[in-house]
Amino acid sequence: MQSCGSTAYVAGGKDYSVSGKGFKNAYKSISVDDLKKNLYIIAGDNMEGRDTGSAGQKKAGEYMISQYKSYGISYPAALGSYYQKVPSEFMKSRKGTLPDSENILAYIEGSEKPNEVLVVSAHYDHIGTKNGVVYNGADDDGSGTVAVMEIAEAFQKAKKAGYGPKRSILFLHVTGEEHGLWGSDYYTQNPVFPLENTVADLNIDMIGRDDAENRGKQYVYVIGSEMLSTELKKINEQANKDSHNLILNYKYDDPNDPDRLYYRSDHYNFAKHNVPIAFYFDGIHEDYHKPSDTPDKIDYPLLQKRTQLVFTTAWELANRPERIIVDGKNTR
Ligand SMILES: [Zn+2]
């Protein structure tokens, strides 16, 4: 099966379509074993719940960077390291102050359109340790963190096989989400790559569990995918057909939804600046923001499928001949 426009992909002598080996081998490399291994580490007790600016969060960040190094993926040259410091001063609110913290950025430069950048994001902070009890945040957002790492590794494998992305891809692990979307706010106010050259943000926040409403189903909530670009929703739907045919639940796209999830994770800071976004989410479940959000409760095969869906969408956005068009508004 080929996705739309795929004939143009073969023009350079290489088949970038979803039936080509470049895509297929990378897609297959996204494995339950890797996701599980990384999640047990990132959501382990010794990461202390990864509160913004804490020692545990820094330790998790160091582990993530060690993995990027092992994949052979570097940081944006302009940044000079994997870290973008988010200063304490920036994160001041009525609720108080937070210590300095860091966004973590890994980067693969595009082969044909390096100035056009796709962002794949997830927050790696969580809510820390309270009264000696660790809030592991395996689903929130350990699941998104390991998914982004696995997607990056898959793109790097494709690159090594001669199928590097045509556009650049920034793998953005933001901090301070739980305290007010600070890391993504900081990045979009201090972007390493101009936001007008940022083609889309695919944001992953909680994709390893199911909620009561969808118990046992093969589904994912997709939020905001047609707000700024009707093409993005279509591309994601085609990617879903080309991967696992999950049930795509658009319930939270209803402007009257009381949970207002469109505003509640890091993609919103991109949408505010007119960058098309899609937010992948599993729902508010019984362990949300509880110490019981642990890695043993993750549905790893479902986490793998959702990760492969995001990868397939990212592949299309990075490699399609034309950049997606912004034809909507960030208002509801
Ligand atoms: Zn979250």
Short mmCIF file of C-alpha atoms and ligand atoms in Angstrom, two decimals:
data_model
loop_
_atom_site.label_atom_id
_atom_site.label_comp_id
_atom_site.label_asym_id
_atom_site.label_seq_id
_atom_site.Cartn_x
_atom_site.Cartn_y
_atom_site.Cartn_z
CA MET A 1 0.00 0.00 0.00
CA GLN A 2 1.27 3.43 -0.89
CA SER A 3 0.35 6.74 0.64
CA CYS A 4 -0.71 9.68 -1.47
CA GLY A 5 2.01 11.39 -3.51
CA SER A 6 4.26 8.39 -3.11
CA THR A 7 5.15 8.16 -6.80
CA ALA A 8 7.17 11.35 -6.36
CA TYR A 9 9.15 9.66 -3.61
CA VAL A 10 10.64 7.16 -6.01
CA ALA A 11 11.90 9.87 -8.36
CA GLY A 12 15.34 10.13 -6.77
CA GLY A 13 15.94 6.43 -7.40
CA LYS A 14 14.98 5.56 -3.85
CA ASP A 15 11.61 4.38 -2.69
CA TYR A 16 10.58 6.43 0.32
CA SER A 17 7.02 5.10 0.28
CA VAL A 18 5.62 2.98 3.09
CA SER A 19 6.09 -0.11 0.94
CA GLY A 20 9.78 0.61 0.42
CA LYS A 21 12.48 -1.08 2.47
CA GLY A 22 13.78 2.22 3.85
CA PHE A 23 10.53 2.80 5.70
CA LYS A 24 9.79 -0.82 6.52
CA ASN A 25 13.09 -1.64 8.21
CA ALA A 26 12.97 1.51 10.31
CA TYR A 27 9.33 0.89 11.27
CA LYS A 28 10.10 -2.65 12.35
CA SER A 29 12.98 -1.49 14.55
CA ILE A 30 10.48 0.14 16.94
CA SER A 31 10.27 -2.72 19.40
CA VAL A 32 8.47 -3.67 22.58
CA ASP A 33 11.82 -4.69 24.10
CA ASP A 34 13.47 -1.28 23.56
CA LEU A 35 10.42 0.64 24.76
CA LYS A 36 10.20 -1.52 27.87
CA LYS A 37 13.89 -1.41 28.69
CA ASN A 38 14.00 2.39 28.44
CA LEU A 39 10.74 2.94 30.30
CA TYR A 40 11.76 0.79 33.27
CA ILE A 41 14.87 2.98 33.56
CA ILE A 42 13.24 6.39 33.00
CA ALA A 43 10.29 5.64 35.29
CA GLY A 44 12.41 3.74 37.82
CA ASP A 45 12.41 4.73 41.50
CA ASN A 46 15.92 6.16 41.32
CA MET A 47 14.70 8.88 38.92
CA GLU A 48 12.62 10.09 41.91
CA GLY A 49 9.59 11.06 39.81
CA ARG A 50 11.63 13.46 37.60
CA ASP A 51 10.37 16.70 39.13
CA THR A 52 11.48 19.80 37.20
CA GLY A 53 15.06 20.70 38.06
CA SER A 54 15.49 17.77 40.47
CA ALA A 55 18.48 15.43 40.64
CA GLY A 56 16.25 12.57 39.48
CA GLN A 57 15.15 14.46 36.39
CA LYS A 58 18.75 15.31 35.53
CA LYS A 59 19.68 11.65 35.90
CA ALA A 60 16.85 10.67 33.52
CA GLY A 61 18.09 13.32 31.07
CA GLU A 62 21.64 11.95 31.25
CA TYR A 63 20.33 8.48 30.45
CA MET A 64 18.38 9.80 27.45
CA ILE A 65 21.46 11.58 26.12
CA SER A 66 23.58 8.45 26.56
CA GLN A 67 21.04 6.63 24.40
CA TYR A 68 21.09 9.32 21.71
CA LYS A 69 24.88 9.06 21.64
CA SER A 70 24.64 5.29 21.25
CA TYR A 71 22.25 5.77 18.30
CA GLY A 72 24.73 8.20 16.73
CA ILE A 73 22.27 11.12 16.94
CA SER A 74 23.70 14.52 17.83
CA TYR A 75 22.20 17.84 18.95
CA PRO A 76 21.43 20.95 16.88
CA ALA A 77 24.81 22.54 16.05
CA ALA A 78 23.55 26.02 16.96
CA LEU A 79 22.82 24.81 20.49
CA GLY A 80 26.29 23.36 21.10
CA SER A 81 24.97 20.55 23.31
CA TYR A 82 21.84 18.46 23.91
CA TYR A 83 20.70 20.92 26.57
CA GLN A 84 18.63 24.06 26.26
CA LYS A 85 18.62 25.67 29.68
CA VAL A 86 15.22 26.79 30.92
CA PRO A 87 16.06 29.29 33.65
CA SER A 88 14.34 29.34 37.02
CA GLU A 89 13.39 32.95 36.37
CA PHE A 90 11.32 31.95 33.32
CA MET A 91 9.31 29.41 35.32
CA LYS A 92 8.15 31.77 38.05
CA SER A 93 4.43 31.71 38.78
CA ARG A 94 1.95 32.34 41.57
CA LYS A 95 2.62 28.77 42.67
CA GLY A 96 6.25 29.63 43.37
CA THR A 97 9.62 29.11 41.76
CA LEU A 98 11.34 26.12 40.24
CA PRO A 99 15.05 25.38 39.95
CA ASP A 100 16.85 25.82 36.62
CA SER A 101 16.05 22.94 34.32
CA GLU A 102 16.76 21.80 30.78
CA ASN A 103 14.98 20.85 27.59
CA ILE A 104 16.83 18.06 25.79
CA LEU A 105 17.17 18.28 22.01
CA ALA A 106 18.37 15.64 19.59
CA TYR A 107 18.49 16.36 15.89
CA ILE A 108 18.75 14.71 12.51
CA GLU A 109 19.42 17.09 9.65
CA GLY A 110 17.37 16.69 6.51
CA SER A 111 19.08 15.67 3.27
CA GLU A 112 17.05 17.82 0.84
CA LYS A 113 15.24 20.48 2.84
CA PRO A 114 17.36 20.91 5.95
CA ASN A 115 15.80 24.28 6.76
CA GLU A 116 12.33 22.77 7.15
CA VAL A 117 12.03 21.15 10.55
CA LEU A 118 9.57 18.65 11.96
CA VAL A 119 9.32 18.52 15.76
CA VAL A 120 8.48 15.33 17.65
CA SER A 121 7.98 16.21 21.31
CA ALA A 122 7.23 14.78 24.74
CA HIS A 123 7.81 16.10 28.24
CA TYR A 124 10.23 14.17 30.44
CA ASP A 125 9.46 15.83 33.77
CA HIS A 126 6.87 14.46 36.16
CA ILE A 127 5.64 15.40 39.63
CA GLY A 128 8.49 14.04 41.77
CA THR A 129 8.45 12.43 45.20
CA LYS A 130 5.98 13.38 47.95
CA ASN A 131 6.34 12.24 51.57
CA GLY A 132 8.90 9.67 50.47
CA VAL A 133 6.60 8.20 47.81
CA VAL A 134 7.91 8.23 44.24
CA TYR A 135 5.48 9.24 41.50
CA ASN A 136 7.05 7.23 38.69
CA GLY A 137 5.10 8.79 35.84
CA ALA A 138 5.54 5.74 33.62
CA ASP A 139 2.66 6.69 31.38
CA ASP A 140 2.90 10.45 32.11
CA ASP A 141 5.11 10.96 30.26
CA GLY A 142 7.66 8.17 30.40
CA SER A 143 5.69 6.56 27.57
CA GLY A 144 6.04 9.62 25.33
CA THR A 145 9.69 10.01 26.27
CA VAL A 146 10.64 6.48 25.22
CA ALA A 147 8.44 6.72 22.12
CA VAL A 148 10.32 9.83 20.94
CA MET A 149 13.66 8.10 21.56
CA GLU A 150 12.54 5.02 19.64
CA ILE A 151 11.23 7.12 16.73
CA ALA A 152 14.57 8.95 16.62
CA GLU A 153 16.48 5.69 16.57
CA ALA A 154 14.27 4.42 13.73
CA PHE A 155 14.94 7.56 11.63
CA GLN A 156 18.65 7.21 12.31
CA LYS A 157 18.56 3.55 11.19
CA ALA A 158 16.85 4.64 7.99
CA LYS A 159 19.50 7.32 7.50
CA LYS A 160 22.32 4.80 7.90
CA ALA A 161 20.62 2.64 5.27
CA GLY A 162 20.56 5.58 2.84
CA TYR A 163 17.03 6.77 3.61
CA GLY A 164 17.68 9.79 5.80
CA PRO A 165 14.77 12.20 6.21
CA LYS A 166 14.48 14.88 3.54
CA ARG A 167 13.41 17.47 6.08
CA SER A 168 15.17 17.90 9.41
CA ILE A 169 13.70 16.38 12.55
CA LEU A 170 14.05 17.78 16.06
CA PHE A 171 13.41 15.32 18.90
CA LEU A 172 12.36 17.66 21.67
CA HIS A 173 12.14 16.48 25.29
CA VAL A 174 10.69 19.38 27.24
CA THR A 175 10.81 20.09 30.97
CA GLY A 176 8.41 21.85 33.33
CA GLU A 177 5.25 20.52 31.69
CA GLU A 178 3.56 19.49 34.92
CA HIS A 179 4.12 22.95 36.41
CA GLY A 180 2.69 24.87 33.44
CA LEU A 181 4.04 23.80 30.03
CA TRP A 182 7.19 25.82 30.75
CA GLY A 183 9.73 23.95 28.64
CA SER A 184 7.67 24.13 25.45
CA ASP A 185 6.78 27.74 26.20
CA TYR A 186 10.48 28.50 26.55
CA TYR A 187 11.42 26.63 23.37
CA THR A 188 8.76 28.37 21.27
CA GLN A 189 9.89 31.77 22.59
CA ASN A 190 13.54 30.83 22.05
CA PRO A 191 13.37 28.42 19.12
CA VAL A 192 16.61 26.88 17.89
CA PHE A 193 15.06 26.74 14.41
CA PRO A 194 12.70 29.54 13.29
CA LEU A 195 9.07 28.65 13.97
CA GLU A 196 8.10 29.76 10.46
CA ASN A 197 10.32 26.90 9.20
CA THR A 198 8.78 24.42 11.64
CA VAL A 199 6.39 22.28 9.61
CA ALA A 200 4.53 20.59 12.47
CA ASP A 201 4.78 19.35 16.04
CA LEU A 202 3.74 15.79 16.81
CA ASN A 203 3.38 15.75 20.59
CA ILE A 204 3.13 12.58 22.62
CA ASP A 205 1.88 12.77 26.20
CA MET A 206 0.65 9.45 27.68
CA ILE A 207 0.30 6.64 25.13
CA GLY A 208 0.94 3.48 27.16
CA ARG A 209 -2.39 2.81 28.89
CA ASP A 210 -6.13 2.82 28.27
CA ASP A 211 -8.95 4.70 29.97
CA ALA A 212 -12.22 3.25 31.30
CA GLU A 213 -14.14 4.35 28.22
CA ASN A 214 -11.84 2.47 25.82
CA ARG A 215 -10.77 -0.44 28.01
CA GLY A 216 -9.23 -3.22 25.98
CA LYS A 217 -9.55 -1.36 22.68
CA GLN A 218 -6.80 -0.70 20.17
CA TYR A 219 -7.21 3.07 20.03
CA VAL A 220 -5.58 6.41 20.57
CA TYR A 221 -6.98 9.88 21.07
CA VAL A 222 -5.74 12.28 18.41
CA ILE A 223 -6.28 15.89 19.38
CA GLY A 224 -6.04 19.09 17.34
CA SER A 225 -4.80 17.47 14.13
CA GLU A 226 -7.05 19.51 11.82
CA MET A 227 -7.03 22.80 13.71
CA LEU A 228 -4.26 24.45 11.72
CA SER A 229 -3.85 22.11 8.78
CA THR A 230 -6.55 19.89 7.32
CA GLU A 231 -3.76 17.99 5.56
CA LEU A 232 -2.24 16.87 8.85
CA LYS A 233 -5.37 15.02 9.91
CA LYS A 234 -5.57 13.29 6.52
CA ILE A 235 -1.88 12.35 6.65
CA ASN A 236 -2.27 10.89 10.13
CA GLU A 237 -5.33 8.90 9.01
CA GLN A 238 -3.44 7.53 6.02
CA ALA A 239 -0.48 6.70 8.29
CA ASN A 240 -2.88 4.84 10.56
CA LYS A 241 -4.15 2.79 7.60
CA ASP A 242 -0.55 2.11 6.62
CA SER A 243 0.30 0.91 10.14
CA HIS A 244 -2.09 -0.65 12.67
CA ASN A 245 -5.56 0.70 11.91
CA LEU A 246 -6.08 1.83 15.48
CA ILE A 247 -9.41 3.43 16.38
CA LEU A 248 -8.64 7.16 16.15
CA ASN A 249 -10.77 8.81 18.81
CA TYR A 250 -11.43 12.51 18.12
CA LYS A 251 -13.68 13.07 21.14
CA TYR A 252 -11.42 15.77 22.56
CA ASP A 253 -11.57 17.79 19.33
CA ASP A 254 -15.07 18.85 20.40
CA PRO A 255 -14.71 22.54 21.29
CA ASN A 256 -17.24 22.06 24.10
CA ASP A 257 -15.31 19.28 25.77
CA PRO A 258 -14.93 20.26 29.43
CA ASP A 259 -11.47 18.68 29.78
CA ARG A 260 -9.99 21.19 27.30
CA LEU A 261 -7.13 18.85 26.49
CA TYR A 262 -6.14 20.84 23.42
CA TYR A 263 -4.72 23.41 25.82
CA ARG A 264 -3.16 21.00 28.28
CA SER A 265 0.07 19.72 26.83
CA ASP A 266 3.13 21.07 25.09
CA HIS A 267 1.81 21.09 21.52
CA TYR A 268 -0.37 24.04 22.48
CA ASN A 269 2.67 26.31 22.65
CA PHE A 270 3.41 25.43 19.02
CA ALA A 271 -0.23 25.85 17.96
CA LYS A 272 -0.23 29.32 19.55
CA HIS A 273 2.50 30.23 17.05
CA ASN A 274 0.56 28.76 14.11
CA VAL A 275 2.59 25.56 13.84
CA PRO A 276 0.25 22.64 12.95
CA ILE A 277 0.11 20.04 15.71
CA ALA A 278 -1.22 16.60 16.51
CA PHE A 279 -1.43 15.42 20.10
CA TYR A 280 -1.44 11.67 20.84
CA PHE A 281 -2.99 10.65 24.15
CA ASP A 282 -4.51 7.62 25.90
CA GLY A 283 -7.02 9.34 28.21
CA ILE A 284 -7.35 10.16 31.89
CA HIS A 285 -7.07 6.80 33.65
CA GLU A 286 -7.25 5.70 37.28
CA ASP A 287 -3.49 6.01 37.91
CA TYR A 288 -3.16 9.50 36.40
CA HIS A 289 -0.91 11.61 38.67
CA LYS A 290 -0.81 8.83 41.27
CA PRO A 291 2.18 6.85 42.59
CA SER A 292 0.58 3.84 40.88
CA ASP A 293 1.49 5.13 37.37
CA THR A 294 4.22 2.48 37.18
CA PRO A 295 5.98 0.73 34.27
CA ASP A 296 4.47 -2.70 35.01
CA LYS A 297 1.00 -1.31 34.13
CA ILE A 298 1.96 -0.23 30.62
CA ASP A 299 0.47 -2.11 27.66
CA TYR A 300 3.73 -2.45 25.72
CA PRO A 301 2.32 -3.89 22.47
CA LEU A 302 -0.17 -0.99 22.37
CA LEU A 303 2.61 1.49 23.18
CA GLN A 304 4.56 0.03 20.25
CA LYS A 305 1.61 0.37 17.86
CA ARG A 306 0.94 3.97 18.83
CA THR A 307 4.65 4.77 18.52
CA GLN A 308 4.69 3.22 15.04
CA LEU A 309 1.68 5.35 14.08
CA VAL A 310 3.48 8.54 15.13
CA PHE A 311 6.59 7.34 13.29
CA THR A 312 4.60 6.72 10.10
CA THR A 313 3.02 10.19 10.27
CA ALA A 314 6.44 11.73 10.94
CA TRP A 315 7.94 9.83 8.00
CA GLU A 316 5.34 11.27 5.64
CA LEU A 317 5.72 14.82 6.99
CA ALA A 318 9.50 14.65 6.72
CA ASN A 319 9.66 13.10 3.25
CA ARG A 320 6.63 14.25 1.25
CA PRO A 321 7.44 16.55 -1.66
CA GLU A 322 5.48 19.56 -0.37
CA ARG A 323 5.45 20.90 3.13
CA ILE A 324 1.95 20.77 4.66
CA ILE A 325 -0.10 23.94 4.31
CA VAL A 326 -1.51 25.96 7.19
CA ASP A 327 -5.17 26.58 6.28
CA GLY A 328 -6.76 26.85 9.70
CA LYS A 329 -6.73 29.00 12.79
CA ASN A 330 -5.70 28.30 16.34
CA THR A 331 -9.13 29.16 17.71
CA ARG A 332 -12.17 27.14 18.66
ZN ZN B 1 1.91 14.68 30.81
#
